[in-house]
Amino acid sequence: MRKILFFALAAVLAASLLVGCAPEGAPDSAQDGAADRAFDSAPGGTPAVTAKEEVVIGFPGIPASFDPLVTSGHGSYVPLLYSTLVALDADVNVVPDLAESYAISEDARTYTFAIRQDAKFSDGEAVKASDVVFSYRTIMDSATEIDLSAVESVTETGNVVEIRLKHPQSTFILAVAGIGIVPERLYGEGFGLAPVGSGPFKLVQYDVDQQMILEANEHYYNEAPRIRRAVFINMSSEDQQLIAAKSGQVDITLTSAPIAAANTVDGYNLLVEKTVDNMGIVMPVIPAGGGTSSLGNPMGNDVTCDIAIRKAIAYAIDRQQLCDEALNGYGTPAYSENDGMPWWNPESVIETDVDYAARLLEESGWLDADGDGIREKGGLKASMPVYYFAGDSARQAVAMSAANQVREKIGVELIVEGTGENDIMALMVAQPIILAWGSANPLTSYRLYHSSSIGKDDWYDPESFGSPTVDGYLDAALNARSLEEAIPQWQKAQWDGTTGTSMRGECPYIFLVNKDHLYFRRNGLNTGRQMIHAHGASWTLVANLKEWYWES
């Protein structure tokens, strides 16, 4: 067995993709004044928390439950409250966490984890190997979003846990990094509202849809967090977040590109984090009448099923112009769901080429015969709605900018409309939709493009894309023995020189921009060196909360 203390995903992420947060100066007078406040000692004589040990966060979406066996740890509360066997560091390397070391067998089917002996849950009881086995088996026996279908068995011997797979799965270690461990003795109905974990923080107050308060877990086995209390206040609207910052109610809160460009806040700096949080237009690739989804929604679109339409739109758009116009420069052009990640194929990049786009349309029979500025073919107009989540100003701005370019440059009409999530779920298998992706796991690509995802109404593959060639690459990548071994297959799935999922290939997605994640942050608050942000600007920000501190 190959002894592994950490598994490097890739050094290629490095500095160009990862943003370290430099000191931002001394706290302002409002924060200095707040330093005089203190909080009552907790029961048992725990010292009072001072303002220099507390942070108040404007946070959209307080969770309804804190059960780590039903929610994946990537992009959630799991790293705050729970230990995982391994974790991802700021460079997206897999490093030991609850497991002090681990090993993978030569056939890549057996993972052996040595559980550290000093780990305790927040109630002071020791974490046992049996708790790990219980946590994994509970997931395996339940229908949750956590996929452990590749696991054959989970067993323990002393402080060693062995996980045996049915077959190699290159992304399995990344799944392990997201699974929180619970105490078997306490797990049951209601656990999600009174969680007990062995992570750096513990939940001490929870008000449904309003706020949650975390305090440092005094039994945490690693370095104690310097932030001893974190108050998360539910603030879902961009206007509310701006008001909270301007009035000094929060120490940090999300914001959007339009608001950040138009507003500065005294005593705060604008924190800009680079991301793989991309926006793109889903393009159904089958004709209307191509079937119904799992929820009974009609699938297919007679305009977007023409690859000439999809590729013409993709090549006509100037992505840097989109970033400048729609995101006020807070973003970068996007060419795939995983730009810059180790498994990304750089050959996915396309250059804006309006002449090529127009030629594609003309050769396919899309002409403006009636002179109204919109092409048509066989009586069918090159006109279609593009839906976005109502209230998301960034998606709206990106969609409007793209629509203006496409109408002006190549005579294709995109009618931008905002609607609710339930409506989008019903529409996305038949109409173009602005969706966003981006993660530190290539499994996202498998789910987006493998034919097994067609028609499932789970947000993956609403375009109904399927290709035997691409399926072959994706299956080979997923079943590879390691992340490194899988990389060439992930890359070929995007573009093998002839076909693939990229805009050079079958173009089921028209990728547009990777948006920066933006936050108003009080001067003096250091939020540490963060891993490149995935989709979702809230949980990715606080994943490293244990490393935050107030500068003196």
PDB file of C-alpha atoms in Angstrom, residues 188-384:
ATOM      1  CA  GLY A 188     -31.147  10.587  15.523  1.00  0.00           C
ATOM      2  CA  GLU A 189     -34.270  12.642  14.972  1.00  0.00           C
ATOM      3  CA  GLY A 190     -33.643  16.296  15.749  1.00  0.00           C
ATOM      4  CA  PHE A 191     -29.844  16.032  15.537  1.00  0.00           C
ATOM      5  CA  GLY A 192     -29.756  18.549  12.699  1.00  0.00           C
ATOM      6  CA  LEU A 193     -31.153  21.234  15.000  1.00  0.00           C
ATOM      7  CA  ALA A 194     -28.872  20.395  17.948  1.00  0.00           C
ATOM      8  CA  PRO A 195     -25.670  19.290  16.239  1.00  0.00           C
ATOM      9  CA  VAL A 196     -22.593  17.978  18.018  1.00  0.00           C
ATOM     10  CA  GLY A 197     -19.414  17.772  15.980  1.00  0.00           C
ATOM     11  CA  SER A 198     -15.655  17.826  16.395  1.00  0.00           C
ATOM     12  CA  GLY A 199     -14.927  20.782  14.116  1.00  0.00           C
ATOM     13  CA  PRO A 200     -13.472  24.173  15.088  1.00  0.00           C
ATOM     14  CA  PHE A 201     -16.848  25.658  16.086  1.00  0.00           C
ATOM     15  CA  LYS A 202     -20.069  24.643  17.803  1.00  0.00           C
ATOM     16  CA  LEU A 203     -23.600  25.936  17.329  1.00  0.00           C
ATOM     17  CA  VAL A 204     -24.814  27.794  20.436  1.00  0.00           C
ATOM     18  CA  GLN A 205     -27.889  29.601  19.092  1.00  0.00           C
ATOM     19  CA  TYR A 206     -30.163  29.053  16.117  1.00  0.00           C
ATOM     20  CA  ASP A 207     -33.147  31.179  15.152  1.00  0.00           C
ATOM     21  CA  VAL A 208     -34.888  29.763  12.097  1.00  0.00           C
ATOM     22  CA  ASP A 209     -34.449  31.995   9.028  1.00  0.00           C
ATOM     23  CA  GLN A 210     -32.941  34.753  11.199  1.00  0.00           C
ATOM     24  CA  GLN A 211     -29.523  33.971  12.614  1.00  0.00           C
ATOM     25  CA  MET A 212     -27.115  31.380  13.903  1.00  0.00           C
ATOM     26  CA  ILE A 213     -24.322  31.885  16.411  1.00  0.00           C
ATOM     27  CA  LEU A 214     -21.184  29.785  16.506  1.00  0.00           C
ATOM     28  CA  GLU A 215     -18.576  29.713  19.246  1.00  0.00           C
ATOM     29  CA  ALA A 216     -15.113  28.203  19.223  1.00  0.00           C
ATOM     30  CA  ASN A 217     -15.097  24.527  20.195  1.00  0.00           C
ATOM     31  CA  GLU A 218     -12.868  24.362  23.267  1.00  0.00           C
ATOM     32  CA  HIS A 219     -12.237  20.653  22.560  1.00  0.00           C
ATOM     33  CA  TYR A 220     -10.991  21.194  19.008  1.00  0.00           C
ATOM     34  CA  TYR A 221      -7.797  19.207  18.400  1.00  0.00           C
ATOM     35  CA  ASN A 222      -6.069  21.696  16.061  1.00  0.00           C
ATOM     36  CA  GLU A 223      -5.090  25.305  16.706  1.00  0.00           C
ATOM     37  CA  ALA A 224      -7.921  27.157  18.413  1.00  0.00           C
ATOM     38  CA  PRO A 225      -9.746  29.755  16.263  1.00  0.00           C
ATOM     39  CA  ARG A 226      -8.883  33.352  17.077  1.00  0.00           C
ATOM     40  CA  ILE A 227     -12.474  34.301  16.306  1.00  0.00           C
ATOM     41  CA  ARG A 228     -14.296  32.875  19.302  1.00  0.00           C
ATOM     42  CA  ARG A 229     -17.818  33.897  18.328  1.00  0.00           C
ATOM     43  CA  ALA A 230     -19.355  34.298  14.879  1.00  0.00           C
ATOM     44  CA  VAL A 231     -22.851  35.729  14.456  1.00  0.00           C
ATOM     45  CA  PHE A 232     -24.473  34.957  11.100  1.00  0.00           C
ATOM     46  CA  ILE A 233     -27.424  37.253  10.359  1.00  0.00           C
ATOM     47  CA  ASN A 234     -29.723  36.306   7.492  1.00  0.00           C
ATOM     48  CA  MET A 235     -29.500  39.019   4.832  1.00  0.00           C
ATOM     49  CA  SER A 236     -30.678  37.805   1.472  1.00  0.00           C
ATOM     50  CA  SER A 237     -31.162  41.022  -0.495  1.00  0.00           C
ATOM     51  CA  GLU A 238     -28.319  43.086  -1.941  1.00  0.00           C
ATOM     52  CA  ASP A 239     -29.891  46.336  -0.691  1.00  0.00           C
ATOM     53  CA  GLN A 240     -30.157  44.946   2.823  1.00  0.00           C
ATOM     54  CA  GLN A 241     -26.518  43.908   2.766  1.00  0.00           C
ATOM     55  CA  LEU A 242     -25.415  47.379   1.658  1.00  0.00           C
ATOM     56  CA  ILE A 243     -27.488  49.088   4.363  1.00  0.00           C
ATOM     57  CA  ALA A 244     -26.069  46.744   7.011  1.00  0.00           C
ATOM     58  CA  ALA A 245     -22.520  47.640   5.995  1.00  0.00           C
ATOM     59  CA  LYS A 246     -23.165  51.386   5.820  1.00  0.00           C
ATOM     60  CA  SER A 247     -24.766  51.354   9.264  1.00  0.00           C
ATOM     61  CA  GLY A 248     -21.941  49.256  10.753  1.00  0.00           C
ATOM     62  CA  GLN A 249     -24.243  46.376  11.727  1.00  0.00           C
ATOM     63  CA  VAL A 250     -21.953  43.758  10.228  1.00  0.00           C
ATOM     64  CA  ASP A 251     -18.226  43.193   9.925  1.00  0.00           C
ATOM     65  CA  ILE A 252     -18.485  41.543   6.518  1.00  0.00           C
ATOM     66  CA  THR A 253     -21.264  40.939   4.021  1.00  0.00           C
ATOM     67  CA  LEU A 254     -21.711  39.892   0.428  1.00  0.00           C
ATOM     68  CA  THR A 255     -22.338  42.411  -2.314  1.00  0.00           C
ATOM     69  CA  SER A 256     -22.695  42.446  -6.099  1.00  0.00           C
ATOM     70  CA  ALA A 257     -20.694  44.003  -8.908  1.00  0.00           C
ATOM     71  CA  PRO A 258     -23.245  46.767  -9.690  1.00  0.00           C
ATOM     72  CA  ILE A 259     -23.497  47.780  -6.021  1.00  0.00           C
ATOM     73  CA  ALA A 260     -19.739  47.554  -5.423  1.00  0.00           C
ATOM     74  CA  ALA A 261     -19.081  49.751  -8.457  1.00  0.00           C
ATOM     75  CA  ALA A 262     -21.540  52.404  -7.305  1.00  0.00           C
ATOM     76  CA  ASN A 263     -20.829  52.437  -3.548  1.00  0.00           C
ATOM     77  CA  THR A 264     -17.978  52.772  -1.109  1.00  0.00           C
ATOM     78  CA  VAL A 265     -18.480  52.265   2.620  1.00  0.00           C
ATOM     79  CA  ASP A 266     -16.523  54.245   5.192  1.00  0.00           C
ATOM     80  CA  GLY A 267     -14.456  51.973   7.390  1.00  0.00           C
ATOM     81  CA  TYR A 268     -14.742  49.053   4.981  1.00  0.00           C
ATOM     82  CA  ASN A 269     -12.701  47.704   2.106  1.00  0.00           C
ATOM     83  CA  LEU A 270     -13.915  45.718  -0.876  1.00  0.00           C
ATOM     84  CA  LEU A 271     -12.709  42.112  -0.675  1.00  0.00           C
ATOM     85  CA  VAL A 272     -12.400  40.578  -4.154  1.00  0.00           C
ATOM     86  CA  GLU A 273     -12.001  36.806  -4.426  1.00  0.00           C
ATOM     87  CA  LYS A 274     -11.280  35.113  -7.752  1.00  0.00           C
ATOM     88  CA  THR A 275     -13.458  32.123  -8.550  1.00  0.00           C
ATOM     89  CA  VAL A 276     -14.469  29.269 -10.802  1.00  0.00           C
ATOM     90  CA  ASP A 277     -18.053  30.463 -10.262  1.00  0.00           C
ATOM     91  CA  ASN A 278     -19.084  30.626 -13.886  1.00  0.00           C
ATOM     92  CA  MET A 279     -22.253  31.711 -15.638  1.00  0.00           C
ATOM     93  CA  GLY A 280     -23.395  30.183 -18.876  1.00  0.00           C
ATOM     94  CA  ILE A 281     -26.475  29.718 -21.022  1.00  0.00           C
ATOM     95  CA  VAL A 282     -27.875  26.195 -21.078  1.00  0.00           C
ATOM     96  CA  MET A 283     -28.830  25.246 -24.634  1.00  0.00           C
ATOM     97  CA  PRO A 284     -31.176  22.246 -25.083  1.00  0.00           C
ATOM     98  CA  VAL A 285     -29.618  20.098 -27.807  1.00  0.00           C
ATOM     99  CA  ILE A 286     -32.663  17.996 -28.755  1.00  0.00           C
ATOM    100  CA  PRO A 287     -35.746  19.127 -30.730  1.00  0.00           C
ATOM    101  CA  ALA A 288     -39.022  19.949 -28.990  1.00  0.00           C
ATOM    102  CA  GLY A 289     -41.029  16.822 -28.354  1.00  0.00           C
ATOM    103  CA  GLY A 290     -37.910  14.888 -27.397  1.00  0.00           C
ATOM    104  CA  GLY A 291     -39.565  13.469 -24.309  1.00  0.00           C
ATOM    105  CA  THR A 292     -40.444  14.546 -20.786  1.00  0.00           C
ATOM    106  CA  SER A 293     -38.255  14.898 -17.719  1.00  0.00           C
ATOM    107  CA  SER A 294     -38.643  13.024 -14.457  1.00  0.00           C
ATOM    108  CA  LEU A 295     -41.098  15.677 -13.280  1.00  0.00           C
ATOM    109  CA  GLY A 296     -43.087  15.523 -16.498  1.00  0.00           C
ATOM    110  CA  ASN A 297     -41.685  18.685 -18.064  1.00  0.00           C
ATOM    111  CA  PRO A 298     -41.495  18.715 -21.899  1.00  0.00           C
ATOM    112  CA  MET A 299     -37.931  18.570 -23.200  1.00  0.00           C
ATOM    113  CA  GLY A 300     -36.217  20.060 -26.245  1.00  0.00           C
ATOM    114  CA  ASN A 301     -36.091  23.254 -28.314  1.00  0.00           C
ATOM    115  CA  ASP A 302     -36.368  23.533 -32.093  1.00  0.00           C
ATOM    116  CA  VAL A 303     -34.004  26.523 -32.307  1.00  0.00           C
ATOM    117  CA  THR A 304     -31.225  25.581 -29.905  1.00  0.00           C
ATOM    118  CA  CYS A 305     -31.116  21.985 -31.135  1.00  0.00           C
ATOM    119  CA  ASP A 306     -29.288  23.362 -34.182  1.00  0.00           C
ATOM    120  CA  ILE A 307     -25.584  23.333 -33.333  1.00  0.00           C
ATOM    121  CA  ALA A 308     -25.060  26.246 -35.752  1.00  0.00           C
ATOM    122  CA  ILE A 309     -27.220  28.455 -33.495  1.00  0.00           C
ATOM    123  CA  ARG A 310     -25.372  27.383 -30.357  1.00  0.00           C
ATOM    124  CA  LYS A 311     -21.888  27.810 -31.753  1.00  0.00           C
ATOM    125  CA  ALA A 312     -22.707  31.061 -33.536  1.00  0.00           C
ATOM    126  CA  ILE A 313     -23.854  32.601 -30.249  1.00  0.00           C
ATOM    127  CA  ALA A 314     -20.756  31.264 -28.480  1.00  0.00           C
ATOM    128  CA  TYR A 315     -18.331  32.718 -31.047  1.00  0.00           C
ATOM    129  CA  ALA A 316     -20.152  36.037 -31.479  1.00  0.00           C
ATOM    130  CA  ILE A 317     -19.902  37.061 -27.823  1.00  0.00           C
ATOM    131  CA  ASP A 318     -17.009  39.198 -26.602  1.00  0.00           C
ATOM    132  CA  ARG A 319     -16.563  37.850 -23.070  1.00  0.00           C
ATOM    133  CA  GLN A 320     -14.268  40.595 -21.861  1.00  0.00           C
ATOM    134  CA  GLN A 321     -16.898  43.099 -22.912  1.00  0.00           C
ATOM    135  CA  LEU A 322     -19.406  41.113 -20.844  1.00  0.00           C
ATOM    136  CA  CYS A 323     -17.134  41.338 -17.805  1.00  0.00           C
ATOM    137  CA  ASP A 324     -16.689  45.071 -18.249  1.00  0.00           C
ATOM    138  CA  GLU A 325     -20.325  45.902 -19.000  1.00  0.00           C
ATOM    139  CA  ALA A 326     -22.231  43.485 -16.772  1.00  0.00           C
ATOM    140  CA  LEU A 327     -19.791  42.951 -13.914  1.00  0.00           C
ATOM    141  CA  ASN A 328     -18.011  46.310 -13.888  1.00  0.00           C
ATOM    142  CA  GLY A 329     -14.764  44.469 -14.483  1.00  0.00           C
ATOM    143  CA  TYR A 330     -15.247  42.113 -11.512  1.00  0.00           C
ATOM    144  CA  GLY A 331     -14.871  38.896 -13.448  1.00  0.00           C
ATOM    145  CA  THR A 332     -12.983  37.017 -16.144  1.00  0.00           C
ATOM    146  CA  PRO A 333     -14.066  35.347 -19.404  1.00  0.00           C
ATOM    147  CA  ALA A 334     -15.310  31.757 -18.955  1.00  0.00           C
ATOM    148  CA  TYR A 335     -14.862  28.877 -21.377  1.00  0.00           C
ATOM    149  CA  SER A 336     -15.925  25.860 -19.330  1.00  0.00           C
ATOM    150  CA  GLU A 337     -17.291  24.808 -15.960  1.00  0.00           C
ATOM    151  CA  ASN A 338     -13.751  24.361 -14.600  1.00  0.00           C
ATOM    152  CA  ASP A 339     -11.426  27.022 -16.038  1.00  0.00           C
ATOM    153  CA  GLY A 340      -7.930  26.812 -14.573  1.00  0.00           C
ATOM    154  CA  MET A 341      -8.496  23.648 -12.570  1.00  0.00           C
ATOM    155  CA  PRO A 342      -6.028  20.775 -13.038  1.00  0.00           C
ATOM    156  CA  TRP A 343      -8.506  18.857 -15.202  1.00  0.00           C
ATOM    157  CA  TRP A 344      -9.381  21.820 -17.436  1.00  0.00           C
ATOM    158  CA  ASN A 345      -8.466  21.575 -21.106  1.00  0.00           C
ATOM    159  CA  PRO A 346      -6.959  24.940 -22.186  1.00  0.00           C
ATOM    160  CA  GLU A 347      -7.909  24.107 -25.769  1.00  0.00           C
ATOM    161  CA  SER A 348     -11.492  24.885 -24.733  1.00  0.00           C
ATOM    162  CA  VAL A 349     -10.707  28.588 -25.098  1.00  0.00           C
ATOM    163  CA  ILE A 350     -12.297  30.213 -28.164  1.00  0.00           C
ATOM    164  CA  GLU A 351     -11.704  33.655 -29.606  1.00  0.00           C
ATOM    165  CA  THR A 352     -14.516  36.002 -30.535  1.00  0.00           C
ATOM    166  CA  ASP A 353     -15.122  35.568 -34.270  1.00  0.00           C
ATOM    167  CA  VAL A 354     -18.261  37.278 -35.569  1.00  0.00           C
ATOM    168  CA  ASP A 355     -17.510  36.461 -39.209  1.00  0.00           C
ATOM    169  CA  TYR A 356     -17.245  32.754 -38.386  1.00  0.00           C
ATOM    170  CA  ALA A 357     -20.473  32.930 -36.380  1.00  0.00           C
ATOM    171  CA  ALA A 358     -22.348  34.555 -39.253  1.00  0.00           C
ATOM    172  CA  ARG A 359     -20.956  32.019 -41.718  1.00  0.00           C
ATOM    173  CA  LEU A 360     -22.128  29.128 -39.539  1.00  0.00           C
ATOM    174  CA  LEU A 361     -25.664  30.511 -39.557  1.00  0.00           C
ATOM    175  CA  GLU A 362     -25.752  31.199 -43.263  1.00  0.00           C
ATOM    176  CA  GLU A 363     -24.391  27.781 -44.181  1.00  0.00           C
ATOM    177  CA  SER A 364     -27.053  26.215 -41.992  1.00  0.00           C
ATOM    178  CA  GLY A 365     -29.839  28.204 -43.678  1.00  0.00           C
ATOM    179  CA  TRP A 366     -30.471  30.851 -41.033  1.00  0.00           C
ATOM    180  CA  LEU A 367     -31.078  34.023 -43.100  1.00  0.00           C
ATOM    181  CA  ASP A 368     -32.842  37.331 -42.515  1.00  0.00           C
ATOM    182  CA  ALA A 369     -35.133  37.100 -45.543  1.00  0.00           C
ATOM    183  CA  ASP A 370     -37.733  39.579 -44.280  1.00  0.00           C
ATOM    184  CA  GLY A 371     -35.198  42.230 -43.220  1.00  0.00           C
ATOM    185  CA  ASP A 372     -36.434  42.596 -39.627  1.00  0.00           C
ATOM    186  CA  GLY A 373     -32.940  42.043 -38.192  1.00  0.00           C
ATOM    187  CA  ILE A 374     -33.686  38.529 -36.913  1.00  0.00           C
ATOM    188  CA  ARG A 375     -32.700  35.458 -38.872  1.00  0.00           C
ATOM    189  CA  GLU A 376     -35.151  32.704 -39.685  1.00  0.00           C
ATOM    190  CA  LYS A 377     -35.078  29.225 -41.177  1.00  0.00           C
ATOM    191  CA  GLY A 378     -38.066  27.362 -42.593  1.00  0.00           C
ATOM    192  CA  GLY A 379     -40.455  29.810 -40.964  1.00  0.00           C
ATOM    193  CA  LEU A 380     -38.765  29.456 -37.553  1.00  0.00           C
ATOM    194  CA  LYS A 381     -37.328  32.644 -36.043  1.00  0.00           C
ATOM    195  CA  ALA A 382     -33.879  32.632 -34.417  1.00  0.00           C
ATOM    196  CA  SER A 383     -35.558  34.076 -31.358  1.00  0.00           C
ATOM    197  CA  MET A 384     -35.876  32.557 -27.907  1.00  0.00           C
TER     198      MET A 384
END
